[in-house]
Short mmCIF file of C-alpha atoms in Angstrom, two decimals:
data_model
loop_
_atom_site.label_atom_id
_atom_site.label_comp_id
_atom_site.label_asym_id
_atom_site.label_seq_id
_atom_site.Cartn_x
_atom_site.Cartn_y
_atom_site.Cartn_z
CA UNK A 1 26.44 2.13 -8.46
CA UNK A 2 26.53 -0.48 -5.47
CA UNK A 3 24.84 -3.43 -4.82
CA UNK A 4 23.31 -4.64 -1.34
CA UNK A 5 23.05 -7.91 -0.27
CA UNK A 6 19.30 -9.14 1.39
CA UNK A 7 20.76 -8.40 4.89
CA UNK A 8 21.32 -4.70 4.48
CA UNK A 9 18.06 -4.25 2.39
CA UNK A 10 16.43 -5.95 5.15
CA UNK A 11 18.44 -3.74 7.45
CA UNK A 12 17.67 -0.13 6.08
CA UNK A 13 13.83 -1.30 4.99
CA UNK A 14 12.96 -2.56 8.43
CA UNK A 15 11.28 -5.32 6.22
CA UNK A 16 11.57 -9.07 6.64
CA UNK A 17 13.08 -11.10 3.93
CA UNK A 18 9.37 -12.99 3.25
CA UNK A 19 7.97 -9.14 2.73
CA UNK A 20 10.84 -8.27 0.19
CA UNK A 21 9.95 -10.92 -1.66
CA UNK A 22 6.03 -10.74 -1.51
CA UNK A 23 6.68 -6.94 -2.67
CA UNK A 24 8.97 -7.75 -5.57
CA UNK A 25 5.91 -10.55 -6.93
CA UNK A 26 3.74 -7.89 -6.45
CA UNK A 27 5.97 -5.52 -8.66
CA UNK A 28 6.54 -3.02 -5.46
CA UNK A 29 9.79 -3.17 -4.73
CA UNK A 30 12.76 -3.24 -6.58
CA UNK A 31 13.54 -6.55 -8.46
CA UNK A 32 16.69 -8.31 -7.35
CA UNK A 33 19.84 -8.89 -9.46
CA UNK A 34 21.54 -12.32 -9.85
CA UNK A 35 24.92 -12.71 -9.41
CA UNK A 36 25.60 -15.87 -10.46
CA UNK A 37 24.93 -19.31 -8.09
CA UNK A 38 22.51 -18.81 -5.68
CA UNK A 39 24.23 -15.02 -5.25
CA UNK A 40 21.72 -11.84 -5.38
CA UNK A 41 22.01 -8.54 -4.41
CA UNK A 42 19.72 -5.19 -5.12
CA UNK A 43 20.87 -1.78 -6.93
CA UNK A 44 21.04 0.18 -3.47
CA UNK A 45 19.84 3.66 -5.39
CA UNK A 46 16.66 1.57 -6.15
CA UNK A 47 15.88 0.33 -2.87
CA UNK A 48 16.95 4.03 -1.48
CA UNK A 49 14.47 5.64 -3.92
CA UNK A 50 11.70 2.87 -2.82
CA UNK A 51 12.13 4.38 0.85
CA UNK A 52 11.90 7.95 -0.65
CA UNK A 53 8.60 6.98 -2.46
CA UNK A 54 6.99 5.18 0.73
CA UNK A 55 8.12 8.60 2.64
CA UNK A 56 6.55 10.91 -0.23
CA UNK A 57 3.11 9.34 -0.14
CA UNK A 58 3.38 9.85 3.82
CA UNK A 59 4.01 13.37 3.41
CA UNK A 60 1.03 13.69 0.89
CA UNK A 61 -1.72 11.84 2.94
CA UNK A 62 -0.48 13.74 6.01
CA UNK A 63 -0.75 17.21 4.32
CA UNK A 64 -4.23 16.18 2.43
CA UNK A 65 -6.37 15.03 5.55
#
């Protein structure tokens, strides 16, 4: 298991940082772990699964219209 700090989740989501964190209040994206201090980071399979999710309903709406 690894965790990834807000600048690679930002990186690999094409997301900004505000949008990460509207998502997780919203309960759509993957809630953040704290570290300790002001230290978070995200369970990278989470985020990576997230991606896969966004990409499945693509392939579904595509294949259904």
């Amino acid at each position: 298991m690894r965790l990834i700090k807000l600048k690679e989740v930002l990186h690999i989501t094409g997301l900004s940082r505000s949008t990460v964190y509207r998502f997780m209040s919203a309960g759509g994206f993957p809630m953040k772990v704290e570290l300790g201090g002001n230290s978070v980071a995200w369970v990278e399979s989470e985020v990576e699964e997230w991606i896969s999710e966004k990409i499945g309903k693509r392939d579904t709406a595509s294949t259904a219209a």
